[in-house]
CSV table of C-alpha atoms in Angstrom, one decimal:
chain,number,residue,atom,x,y,z
A,1,UNK,CA,79.0,156.2,117.5
A,2,UNK,CA,75.4,155.3,120.3
A,3,UNK,CA,76.0,151.9,121.6
A,4,UNK,CA,73.7,149.6,123.4
A,5,UNK,CA,75.2,146.8,125.8
A,6,UNK,CA,74.2,144.0,126.7
A,7,UNK,CA,75.7,142.0,129.2
A,8,UNK,CA,76.2,143.0,132.5
A,9,UNK,CA,79.3,140.1,133.6
A,10,UNK,CA,83.2,140.5,133.7
A,11,UNK,CA,83.5,141.6,130.2
A,12,UNK,CA,80.6,144.3,130.0
A,13,UNK,CA,81.9,145.8,132.8
A,14,UNK,CA,84.9,146.3,132.3
A,15,UNK,CA,84.2,147.1,128.5
A,16,UNK,CA,81.4,149.8,129.4
A,17,UNK,CA,83.9,151.2,131.5
A,18,UNK,CA,86.2,151.6,129.2
A,19,UNK,CA,83.9,153.6,126.7
A,20,UNK,CA,82.2,155.5,128.9
A,21,UNK,CA,86.1,156.6,129.7
A,22,UNK,CA,86.8,157.0,125.8
A,23,UNK,CA,83.5,158.6,125.6
A,24,UNK,CA,81.6,157.0,123.2
A,25,UNK,CA,77.5,157.3,124.0
A,26,UNK,CA,76.2,154.4,126.0
A,27,UNK,CA,72.6,154.4,125.2
A,28,UNK,CA,71.1,151.3,127.6
A,29,UNK,CA,72.3,148.3,129.8
A,30,UNK,CA,71.0,144.5,128.4
A,31,UNK,CA,70.7,142.6,131.7
A,32,UNK,CA,68.3,138.9,131.8
A,33,UNK,CA,68.5,139.9,135.6
A,34,UNK,CA,66.8,143.3,136.6
A,35,UNK,CA,70.5,144.1,139.7
A,36,UNK,CA,72.3,142.9,137.0
A,37,UNK,CA,71.2,144.9,134.4
A,38,UNK,CA,70.9,147.7,137.2
A,39,UNK,CA,74.4,147.2,139.2
A,40,UNK,CA,75.8,147.8,135.5
A,41,UNK,CA,73.0,150.7,134.5
A,42,UNK,CA,73.8,152.8,137.2
A,43,UNK,CA,77.9,152.4,137.2
A,44,UNK,CA,77.9,153.4,133.8
A,45,UNK,CA,74.6,155.9,133.9
A,46,UNK,CA,73.0,155.1,131.6
A,47,UNK,CA,69.6,153.9,131.2
A,48,UNK,CA,69.0,150.6,131.4
A,49,UNK,CA,66.6,147.9,131.2
A,50,UNK,CA,66.2,143.0,131.6
A,51,UNK,CA,63.7,142.5,129.0
A,52,UNK,CA,64.5,141.6,125.3
A,53,UNK,CA,61.6,143.5,124.4
A,54,UNK,CA,62.6,147.5,125.7
A,55,UNK,CA,65.8,147.2,124.0
A,56,UNK,CA,66.2,150.3,122.5
A,57,UNK,CA,66.1,150.5,118.5
A,58,UNK,CA,68.3,153.4,117.4
A,59,UNK,CA,71.9,152.7,118.8
A,60,UNK,CA,74.7,152.2,115.4
A,61,UNK,CA,76.1,149.6,117.3
A,62,UNK,CA,75.1,146.1,119.9
A,63,UNK,CA,77.4,144.0,121.4
A,64,UNK,CA,76.9,141.3,122.8
A,65,UNK,CA,79.0,140.7,125.8
A,66,UNK,CA,76.8,137.6,126.7
A,67,UNK,CA,77.4,133.9,128.6
A,68,UNK,CA,78.5,132.1,125.0
A,69,UNK,CA,75.4,129.8,125.6
A,70,UNK,CA,73.2,132.2,125.6
A,71,UNK,CA,74.3,134.8,122.4
A,72,UNK,CA,72.5,132.3,120.3
A,73,UNK,CA,69.5,132.7,121.9
A,74,UNK,CA,69.5,136.7,122.2
A,75,UNK,CA,71.0,137.5,118.7
A,76,UNK,CA,67.9,135.6,117.3
A,77,UNK,CA,65.2,138.0,119.3
A,78,UNK,CA,67.3,141.4,119.0
A,79,UNK,CA,65.4,141.8,115.4
A,80,UNK,CA,67.4,145.4,114.7
A,81,UNK,CA,68.4,144.3,111.4
A,82,UNK,CA,70.0,147.6,110.4
A,83,UNK,CA,72.5,148.6,112.5
A,84,UNK,CA,76.0,146.5,113.5
A,85,UNK,CA,76.2,144.0,115.3
A,86,UNK,CA,78.9,142.1,117.5
A,87,UNK,CA,79.8,139.9,119.7
A,88,UNK,CA,82.9,139.5,122.0
A,89,UNK,CA,83.1,136.2,122.5
A,90,UNK,CA,87.0,134.4,121.5
A,91,UNK,CA,85.1,130.5,121.1
A,92,UNK,CA,82.1,131.3,118.9
A,93,UNK,CA,82.5,131.6,115.1
A,94,UNK,CA,81.4,134.9,113.6
A,95,UNK,CA,78.5,133.4,111.4
A,96,UNK,CA,75.8,133.1,114.5
A,97,UNK,CA,74.6,136.1,113.2
A,98,UNK,CA,74.3,135.2,110.1
A,99,UNK,CA,70.3,135.2,108.3
A,100,UNK,CA,69.2,137.2,111.8
A,101,UNK,CA,71.5,140.0,110.7
A,102,UNK,CA,72.9,142.5,107.8
A,103,UNK,CA,76.0,143.8,109.5
A,104,UNK,CA,77.7,142.3,111.9
A,105,UNK,CA,81.4,141.2,113.2
A,106,UNK,CA,83.5,140.1,116.7
A,107,UNK,CA,85.2,142.2,118.3
A,108,UNK,CA,87.5,139.6,120.8
A,109,UNK,CA,89.2,141.2,123.9
A,110,UNK,CA,92.1,139.3,125.2
A,111,UNK,CA,92.4,139.5,128.7
A,112,UNK,CA,90.3,138.2,131.4
A,113,UNK,CA,88.1,140.3,133.3
A,114,UNK,CA,87.1,140.3,136.6
A,115,UNK,CA,84.4,142.7,137.9
A,116,UNK,CA,86.0,143.8,141.4
A,117,UNK,CA,89.2,145.1,139.2
A,118,UNK,CA,89.3,147.6,136.4
A,119,UNK,CA,91.2,146.9,133.2
A,120,UNK,CA,92.2,149.2,130.9
A,121,UNK,CA,91.3,148.6,127.0
A,122,UNK,CA,94.0,151.0,125.7
A,123,UNK,CA,96.8,148.2,125.7
A,124,UNK,CA,94.4,145.0,125.5
A,125,UNK,CA,95.1,142.9,122.5
A,126,UNK,CA,91.5,143.0,120.0
A,127,UNK,CA,91.0,140.8,117.3
A,128,UNK,CA,88.3,142.1,114.8
A,129,UNK,CA,86.1,140.0,112.4
A,130,UNK,CA,83.4,141.5,110.2
A,131,UNK,CA,80.8,139.6,107.5
A,132,UNK,CA,82.1,142.7,104.7
A,133,UNK,CA,84.5,145.6,104.0
A,134,UNK,CA,81.9,148.2,105.1
A,135,UNK,CA,80.9,146.3,108.4
A,136,UNK,CA,85.3,146.2,108.9
A,137,UNK,CA,85.5,149.6,108.9
A,138,UNK,CA,83.0,150.5,111.6
A,139,UNK,CA,84.0,147.8,113.7
A,140,UNK,CA,87.8,149.5,113.6
A,141,UNK,CA,87.3,152.7,113.3
A,142,UNK,CA,85.0,151.1,117.1
A,143,UNK,CA,88.0,149.3,118.4
A,144,UNK,CA,90.0,152.4,117.3
A,145,UNK,CA,88.3,154.0,120.3
A,146,UNK,CA,88.9,151.1,122.9
A,147,UNK,CA,92.5,150.2,121.9
A,148,UNK,CA,96.5,150.9,120.4
A,149,UNK,CA,96.2,147.4,120.2
A,150,UNK,CA,93.9,145.8,116.5
A,151,UNK,CA,94.7,142.4,114.8
A,152,UNK,CA,91.7,141.1,112.4
A,153,UNK,CA,91.8,137.2,112.9
A,154,UNK,CA,89.2,134.7,111.3
A,155,UNK,CA,86.8,132.4,113.4
A,156,UNK,CA,88.7,128.9,113.0
A,157,UNK,CA,92.2,130.9,114.4
A,158,UNK,CA,90.5,133.0,117.2
A,159,UNK,CA,89.1,129.7,118.7
A,160,UNK,CA,92.4,128.5,118.6
A,161,UNK,CA,93.6,131.5,120.5
A,162,UNK,CA,90.7,131.4,122.6
A,163,UNK,CA,91.8,127.8,123.8
A,164,UNK,CA,95.6,129.2,124.2
A,165,UNK,CA,94.2,131.7,126.3
A,166,UNK,CA,92.5,129.4,129.1
A,167,UNK,CA,95.9,127.8,129.6
A,168,UNK,CA,97.6,131.4,129.7
A,169,UNK,CA,94.9,133.0,132.2
A,170,UNK,CA,92.5,130.7,134.2
A,171,UNK,CA,94.5,127.1,134.4
A,172,UNK,CA,97.6,129.2,134.8
A,173,UNK,CA,95.5,130.9,137.9
A,174,UNK,CA,94.1,127.4,139.1
A,175,UNK,CA,98.0,126.7,139.6
A,176,UNK,CA,97.6,129.7,141.3
A,177,UNK,CA,94.7,128.9,144.2
A,178,UNK,CA,96.4,125.2,143.6
A,179,UNK,CA,99.7,127.0,145.4
A,180,UNK,CA,97.8,129.0,147.8
A,181,UNK,CA,95.2,125.8,148.7
A,182,UNK,CA,99.5,124.4,149.8
A,183,UNK,CA,100.2,127.1,152.0
A,184,UNK,CA,97.1,127.9,153.6
A,185,UNK,CA,98.0,124.0,154.9
A,186,UNK,CA,101.3,124.8,156.0
A,187,UNK,CA,99.9,128.6,157.6
A,188,UNK,CA,101.2,130.8,155.4
A,189,UNK,CA,99.7,134.1,153.5
A,190,UNK,CA,99.2,132.7,150.1
A,191,UNK,CA,100.4,137.0,149.2
A,192,UNK,CA,104.4,135.7,149.9
A,193,UNK,CA,103.9,133.9,147.0
A,194,UNK,CA,103.5,137.5,144.7
A,195,UNK,CA,106.8,138.7,144.1
A,196,UNK,CA,107.5,134.7,142.4
A,197,UNK,CA,104.4,134.7,141.1
A,198,UNK,CA,105.5,138.1,138.9
A,199,UNK,CA,108.6,137.4,138.6
A,200,UNK,CA,107.3,134.0,136.3
A,201,UNK,CA,104.9,135.8,134.7
A,202,UNK,CA,108.1,139.4,134.1
A,203,UNK,CA,110.3,136.6,132.5
A,204,UNK,CA,108.4,136.1,129.4
A,205,UNK,CA,109.7,139.5,127.8
A,206,UNK,CA,112.7,138.3,127.7
A,207,UNK,CA,112.7,134.8,127.7
A,208,UNK,CA,110.0,132.4,126.1
A,209,UNK,CA,108.4,129.7,128.2
A,210,UNK,CA,110.8,127.2,127.6
A,211,UNK,CA,113.8,129.3,128.3
A,212,UNK,CA,111.7,130.2,131.8
A,213,UNK,CA,111.3,126.9,132.6
A,214,UNK,CA,112.1,125.6,136.1
A,215,UNK,CA,111.8,123.5,138.9
A,216,UNK,CA,112.2,119.7,140.0
A,217,UNK,CA,110.6,118.3,136.0
A,218,UNK,CA,113.3,120.2,134.0
A,219,UNK,CA,115.7,118.8,136.0
A,220,UNK,CA,114.4,114.9,136.4
A,221,UNK,CA,115.1,115.5,139.7
A,222,UNK,CA,113.4,112.3,140.3
A,223,UNK,CA,114.2,112.6,144.8
A,224,UNK,CA,112.3,116.0,144.5
A,225,UNK,CA,109.5,114.6,143.3
A,226,UNK,CA,108.5,111.1,145.4
A,227,UNK,CA,109.0,114.1,148.4
A,228,UNK,CA,105.8,115.8,147.2
A,229,UNK,CA,104.5,113.2,145.4
A,230,UNK,CA,104.7,112.2,149.5
A,231,UNK,CA,103.6,115.1,150.8
A,232,UNK,CA,100.4,115.0,148.3
A,233,UNK,CA,99.1,111.5,149.1
A,234,UNK,CA,96.1,112.8,151.4
A,235,UNK,CA,95.2,115.0,148.2
A,236,UNK,CA,94.9,113.1,145.4
A,237,UNK,CA,93.3,114.9,142.8
A,238,UNK,CA,96.0,117.5,143.6
A,239,UNK,CA,98.4,114.3,143.4
A,240,UNK,CA,97.4,113.7,140.1
A,241,UNK,CA,97.6,117.1,138.7
A,242,UNK,CA,100.9,117.2,139.5
A,243,UNK,CA,102.3,114.3,138.6
A,244,UNK,CA,100.3,114.5,134.8
A,245,UNK,CA,102.0,118.3,134.4
A,246,UNK,CA,105.3,117.1,136.0
A,247,UNK,CA,105.3,114.2,133.7
A,248,UNK,CA,104.6,116.4,130.8
A,249,UNK,CA,107.0,119.1,131.3
A,250,UNK,CA,109.8,115.9,131.2
A,251,UNK,CA,108.3,114.4,127.9
A,252,UNK,CA,107.9,117.9,126.2
A,253,UNK,CA,112.3,118.6,127.2
A,254,UNK,CA,112.6,115.4,125.7
A,255,UNK,CA,110.9,116.4,122.2
A,256,UNK,CA,114.3,118.6,122.1
B,1,UNK,CA,132.8,138.2,155.6
B,2,UNK,CA,134.6,136.1,153.3
B,3,UNK,CA,131.9,133.6,150.7
B,4,UNK,CA,133.2,130.4,149.2
B,5,UNK,CA,130.5,129.5,146.8
B,6,UNK,CA,129.1,126.3,145.9
B,7,UNK,CA,127.6,126.1,142.4
B,8,UNK,CA,127.4,127.7,139.2
B,9,UNK,CA,123.0,127.5,138.4
B,10,UNK,CA,121.1,130.1,138.5
B,11,UNK,CA,120.7,130.3,142.0
B,12,UNK,CA,124.6,130.9,141.7
B,13,UNK,CA,124.4,133.0,139.6
B,14,UNK,CA,121.7,134.8,140.8
B,15,UNK,CA,123.5,134.6,144.6
B,16,UNK,CA,126.5,135.8,143.3
B,17,UNK,CA,125.6,138.8,141.1
B,18,UNK,CA,124.2,139.9,144.2
B,19,UNK,CA,126.8,139.3,146.9
B,20,UNK,CA,128.9,141.2,144.7
B,21,UNK,CA,126.3,143.9,143.9
B,22,UNK,CA,125.8,144.4,148.0
B,23,UNK,CA,129.3,144.0,148.2
B,24,UNK,CA,129.9,141.1,149.8
B,25,UNK,CA,133.6,139.0,148.7
B,26,UNK,CA,133.1,136.5,147.4
B,27,UNK,CA,136.4,134.1,147.9
B,28,UNK,CA,136.0,131.8,145.0
B,29,UNK,CA,133.3,129.7,142.8
B,30,UNK,CA,132.8,125.9,142.8
B,31,UNK,CA,131.4,124.4,140.1
B,32,UNK,CA,131.9,120.5,139.2
B,33,UNK,CA,132.7,121.5,135.5
B,34,UNK,CA,135.5,123.9,134.5
B,35,UNK,CA,132.9,125.4,132.0
B,36,UNK,CA,130.7,126.5,134.7
B,37,UNK,CA,133.1,128.0,137.4
B,38,UNK,CA,135.1,129.5,134.8
B,39,UNK,CA,131.8,131.8,132.9
B,40,UNK,CA,130.4,132.3,137.2
B,41,UNK,CA,134.4,132.9,138.0
B,42,UNK,CA,134.7,135.6,135.7
B,43,UNK,CA,131.0,137.4,135.6
B,44,UNK,CA,131.4,137.7,138.6
B,45,UNK,CA,135.6,138.2,139.7
B,46,UNK,CA,136.3,135.5,142.3
B,47,UNK,CA,138.5,133.0,141.6
B,48,UNK,CA,137.5,129.6,141.0
B,49,UNK,CA,137.7,126.0,141.0
B,50,UNK,CA,136.1,122.8,140.4
B,51,UNK,CA,137.7,120.4,142.6
B,52,UNK,CA,136.3,120.4,145.9
B,53,UNK,CA,140.2,119.7,147.5
B,54,UNK,CA,140.8,123.2,146.0
B,55,UNK,CA,138.4,124.4,148.1
B,56,UNK,CA,139.2,127.4,150.0
B,57,UNK,CA,139.7,127.1,153.7
B,58,UNK,CA,139.2,130.4,155.5
B,59,UNK,CA,135.9,131.4,154.5
B,60,UNK,CA,133.3,132.7,156.9
B,61,UNK,CA,130.1,131.5,154.6
B,62,UNK,CA,130.2,128.4,152.7
B,63,UNK,CA,127.1,128.6,149.9
B,64,UNK,CA,125.8,125.7,148.4
B,65,UNK,CA,123.0,126.4,145.8
B,66,UNK,CA,123.4,123.0,143.9
B,67,UNK,CA,121.5,120.3,142.5
B,68,UNK,CA,119.5,118.7,145.9
B,69,UNK,CA,120.8,115.1,144.9
B,70,UNK,CA,125.1,116.6,145.3
B,71,UNK,CA,124.2,117.9,147.7
B,72,UNK,CA,124.7,115.3,150.5
B,73,UNK,CA,127.5,113.7,148.9
B,74,UNK,CA,129.7,117.6,148.8
B,75,UNK,CA,128.7,118.7,152.2
B,76,UNK,CA,130.0,115.8,153.2
B,77,UNK,CA,133.6,115.8,151.5
B,78,UNK,CA,133.9,119.5,152.6
B,79,UNK,CA,134.8,119.2,155.9
B,80,UNK,CA,135.5,122.6,157.2
B,81,UNK,CA,133.6,122.2,160.4
B,82,UNK,CA,134.4,125.8,161.4
B,83,UNK,CA,132.8,128.1,159.1
B,84,UNK,CA,128.9,128.9,158.9
B,85,UNK,CA,127.5,126.1,156.4
B,86,UNK,CA,124.3,127.0,154.5
B,87,UNK,CA,122.3,125.1,151.3
B,88,UNK,CA,119.8,127.4,149.2
B,89,UNK,CA,117.3,123.6,148.7
B,90,UNK,CA,113.5,124.2,149.2
B,91,UNK,CA,112.6,120.6,149.4
B,92,UNK,CA,116.1,118.8,151.9
B,93,UNK,CA,115.8,119.3,155.1
B,94,UNK,CA,118.1,121.6,157.9
B,95,UNK,CA,119.7,118.4,158.8
B,96,UNK,CA,121.6,117.0,156.3
B,97,UNK,CA,124.2,118.9,158.5
B,98,UNK,CA,123.6,117.3,161.4
B,99,UNK,CA,126.8,115.3,162.2
B,100,UNK,CA,128.8,117.2,159.3
B,101,UNK,CA,129.5,120.8,160.5
B,102,UNK,CA,129.2,122.2,163.6
B,103,UNK,CA,127.0,126.2,162.4
B,104,UNK,CA,124.5,125.2,160.1
B,105,UNK,CA,121.3,126.0,158.4
B,106,UNK,CA,119.7,127.0,155.5
B,107,UNK,CA,118.2,130.4,152.9
B,108,UNK,CA,115.7,129.7,150.5
B,109,UNK,CA,114.8,132.5,148.0
B,110,UNK,CA,111.7,132.0,146.8
B,111,UNK,CA,111.8,132.8,143.2
B,112,UNK,CA,112.2,131.6,140.2
B,113,UNK,CA,115.8,131.9,138.4
B,114,UNK,CA,117.7,131.9,135.0
B,115,UNK,CA,121.0,132.7,134.1
B,116,UNK,CA,120.2,134.4,131.1
B,117,UNK,CA,117.7,136.8,133.3
B,118,UNK,CA,119.4,138.5,136.5
B,119,UNK,CA,116.9,139.3,139.7
B,120,UNK,CA,117.3,141.4,142.1
B,121,UNK,CA,117.5,139.9,145.9
B,122,UNK,CA,116.5,142.8,147.8
B,123,UNK,CA,112.1,142.0,147.5
B,124,UNK,CA,113.2,138.1,147.1
B,125,UNK,CA,111.6,136.8,150.2
B,126,UNK,CA,114.1,134.4,151.7
B,127,UNK,CA,113.3,131.6,154.4
B,128,UNK,CA,116.1,131.4,157.0
B,129,UNK,CA,116.1,127.9,159.7
B,130,UNK,CA,119.9,128.2,161.7
B,131,UNK,CA,120.5,124.9,164.1
B,132,UNK,CA,121.6,127.3,167.3
B,133,UNK,CA,121.0,131.1,167.8
B,134,UNK,CA,124.8,131.5,167.5
B,135,UNK,CA,124.5,130.4,163.8
B,136,UNK,CA,120.9,131.7,164.0
B,137,UNK,CA,122.4,136.0,163.7
B,138,UNK,CA,125.1,135.3,161.8
B,139,UNK,CA,122.7,133.9,158.8
B,140,UNK,CA,120.0,136.1,159.6
B,141,UNK,CA,122.9,139.1,159.3
B,142,UNK,CA,124.1,137.9,156.1
B,143,UNK,CA,120.0,137.5,154.3
B,144,UNK,CA,120.0,141.0,155.6
B,145,UNK,CA,122.4,142.0,153.2
B,146,UNK,CA,120.3,140.3,150.1
B,147,UNK,CA,117.0,141.0,151.0
B,148,UNK,CA,113.9,143.0,153.1
B,149,UNK,CA,112.0,140.0,153.3
B,150,UNK,CA,113.4,137.6,155.4
B,151,UNK,CA,111.3,135.3,157.7
B,152,UNK,CA,111.8,132.2,159.9
B,153,UNK,CA,110.8,128.4,158.4
B,154,UNK,CA,111.3,125.5,159.5
B,155,UNK,CA,112.3,122.3,157.5
B,156,UNK,CA,108.6,120.2,157.6
B,157,UNK,CA,107.0,123.9,156.1
B,158,UNK,CA,109.8,124.9,154.0
B,159,UNK,CA,108.8,121.6,152.2
B,160,UNK,CA,105.5,122.7,151.7
B,161,UNK,CA,106.3,126.5,150.8
B,162,UNK,CA,108.8,124.6,148.2
B,163,UNK,CA,105.8,122.4,146.8
B,164,UNK,CA,103.0,125.5,146.8
B,165,UNK,CA,106.4,127.7,144.6
B,166,UNK,CA,106.0,124.6,142.3
B,167,UNK,CA,102.5,125.1,141.5
B,168,UNK,CA,102.7,128.8,141.3
B,169,UNK,CA,105.9,129.2,139.5
B,170,UNK,CA,106.8,126.1,137.1
B,171,UNK,CA,103.1,124.7,136.2
B,172,UNK,CA,102.2,127.9,135.8
B,173,UNK,CA,105.6,128.6,133.5
B,174,UNK,CA,104.1,125.0,131.5
B,175,UNK,CA,100.6,126.1,131.1
B,176,UNK,CA,102.1,129.1,129.0
B,177,UNK,CA,104.6,126.7,127.5
B,178,UNK,CA,101.0,124.6,126.5
B,179,UNK,CA,99.8,128.3,125.2
B,180,UNK,CA,101.9,129.1,123.5
B,181,UNK,CA,102.0,125.9,122.2
B,182,UNK,CA,98.8,126.7,120.4
B,183,UNK,CA,99.4,130.1,119.6
B,184,UNK,CA,101.9,128.5,117.5
B,185,UNK,CA,99.6,126.2,116.0
B,186,UNK,CA,97.4,129.2,115.1
B,187,UNK,CA,100.6,131.1,113.8
B,188,UNK,CA,99.8,133.8,116.4
B,189,UNK,CA,103.8,134.9,118.5
B,190,UNK,CA,103.1,133.6,121.4
B,191,UNK,CA,103.7,137.1,122.4
B,192,UNK,CA,99.9,138.5,122.1
B,193,UNK,CA,99.2,136.7,125.2
B,194,UNK,CA,101.9,138.5,127.3
B,195,UNK,CA,98.9,141.5,128.2
B,196,UNK,CA,96.8,138.6,129.1
B,197,UNK,CA,99.0,136.6,131.3
B,198,UNK,CA,101.0,139.8,133.2
B,199,UNK,CA,96.8,141.1,134.4
B,200,UNK,CA,96.4,137.4,135.4
B,201,UNK,CA,99.4,137.6,138.3
B,202,UNK,CA,99.0,141.3,138.7
B,203,UNK,CA,95.2,140.1,139.3
B,204,UNK,CA,96.6,138.7,142.9
B,205,UNK,CA,97.6,141.7,144.1
B,206,UNK,CA,94.0,142.8,144.6
B,207,UNK,CA,91.7,139.1,143.9
B,208,UNK,CA,92.4,135.8,145.9
B,209,UNK,CA,93.2,132.8,143.6
B,210,UNK,CA,89.5,131.7,143.8
B,211,UNK,CA,87.8,135.3,143.5
B,212,UNK,CA,90.5,135.6,140.3
B,213,UNK,CA,89.9,132.3,138.8
B,214,UNK,CA,88.0,133.4,135.2
B,215,UNK,CA,87.0,130.9,131.8
B,216,UNK,CA,84.6,128.2,130.9
B,217,UNK,CA,85.3,126.5,134.2
B,218,UNK,CA,84.5,128.5,136.3
B,219,UNK,CA,81.0,128.8,134.5
B,220,UNK,CA,80.2,125.4,133.7
B,221,UNK,CA,80.8,126.2,130.4
B,222,UNK,CA,80.1,122.6,128.9
B,223,UNK,CA,80.1,123.5,125.3
B,224,UNK,CA,82.9,126.1,125.2
B,225,UNK,CA,84.6,123.1,126.8
B,226,UNK,CA,83.9,121.2,124.9
B,227,UNK,CA,84.9,122.3,121.6
B,228,UNK,CA,88.3,123.1,123.0
B,229,UNK,CA,88.8,119.0,124.2
B,230,UNK,CA,87.7,118.4,120.4
B,231,UNK,CA,90.3,121.8,119.1
B,232,UNK,CA,93.2,119.4,121.2
B,233,UNK,CA,91.6,116.2,119.6
B,234,UNK,CA,95.3,115.2,118.4
B,235,UNK,CA,97.5,116.0,121.1
B,236,UNK,CA,95.9,113.8,123.7
B,237,UNK,CA,98.6,115.0,126.7
B,238,UNK,CA,97.0,118.4,126.1
B,239,UNK,CA,93.7,117.0,126.0
B,240,UNK,CA,94.5,115.5,129.3
B,241,UNK,CA,95.7,118.2,131.3
B,242,UNK,CA,92.4,120.5,129.7
B,243,UNK,CA,90.2,118.1,130.8
B,244,UNK,CA,91.9,117.1,134.4
B,245,UNK,CA,92.4,120.9,135.4
B,246,UNK,CA,88.6,121.6,134.3
B,247,UNK,CA,87.4,119.0,136.5
B,248,UNK,CA,89.4,120.2,139.8
B,249,UNK,CA,88.0,124.0,138.4
B,250,UNK,CA,84.8,122.8,139.2
B,251,UNK,CA,84.9,120.6,141.2
B,252,UNK,CA,86.7,122.4,143.8
B,253,UNK,CA,84.7,125.8,143.4
B,254,UNK,CA,81.5,122.6,144.0
B,255,UNK,CA,83.7,122.9,147.0
B,256,UNK,CA,82.3,126.3,148.1
């Protein structure tokens, strides 16, 4: 099973490293910038190119781990209709491939990827979609190399899952970032927060997020909330976020 | 070292279990409701009371793990001036004890506590403050029984640390809760998000929150952001939170 990997960002880097680890042949890396293509190519010991015209035509699978906004254009320009084409984007429907290639599908890894920290795909839930039984077989076989957690999910539900992941990951990480701004202000190292952050995440192995919710908002402790809003009076953006989320916690729990 | 523990909520329960584990004698549990006092008393094999008048006067240390808004009243009514009095609240200054008792201080555990999930105090950072060298010694000795991570922090900085913890823990957990609402809508089990949530928290062992930030906002992927806002059109509260946090991610990163 020979693979061409298009992209050299966070997803492509982590995916490439896992492909290599599991012995899948990476024929070539493509990225539109020479430097990125070269960096990932060398990391994976694979050839690389930075022109779509130079993409090798003899791979079995073409994986598009590109930014969402360039995906359509790149797919249109590849023109290797007989291979299997797979994108990895949570928010892009499968029909982006329609009328461009014969065999296509999606493998959406539900995970956050950074180049600086390698993750193992083994435990990552992969959400698959394919345009035919034939493609489905190939994509499933390929996905099984990477992970033991394979699910099938249609584009509309994948879009919701991706949105959900933005809250669960990107927004929760941004809460860490804002927390770190505040510890900075107090001349404390944000790393002091790590046991708290770890426990907050770990709790969900035992409790639902509703059961796990603690803090002044769920206690309707308006006195503490007022104190916090005062502490944030010089940072109106943080204050607005604090107020909105606090109100939402209170509203969500009065729904009970 | 004999302790009376006032409170039977999340903090008191977890603290009581750790005190017991480390062999510190719990003389008595107080809670204003009989049921809570009894439940925790029986859990810890300690006597209990639900009237402030029945609190035993022969303890060395009185620990107030109460709701912030009742703390002042309870402290005023105890009237055992010769013992050491400690509260555990992040947002309450040490001077709440002033002119009420002689020896007093604070042990603020930087952690999230739920009755349903026991945590070990050993790894929890404890932030101490005391009104004198004498009290400081006793409080430090006591805190060292519980945890190996002892810090000293004045009330004003502790207030900021507590505010920071609201973002790092309460608000990030609320992001999980909102994420779970969306997976519900897609008929998916929210537990599918757990590897993502775990990795998001784990990343901070290797990367700063700024380095760890991923997602459409940091990529300024306005097309995906628009799609997400459309998916949220029937839930205006979620939509407002999505828009505000997304804008804040974009603003915070343009500050660079």
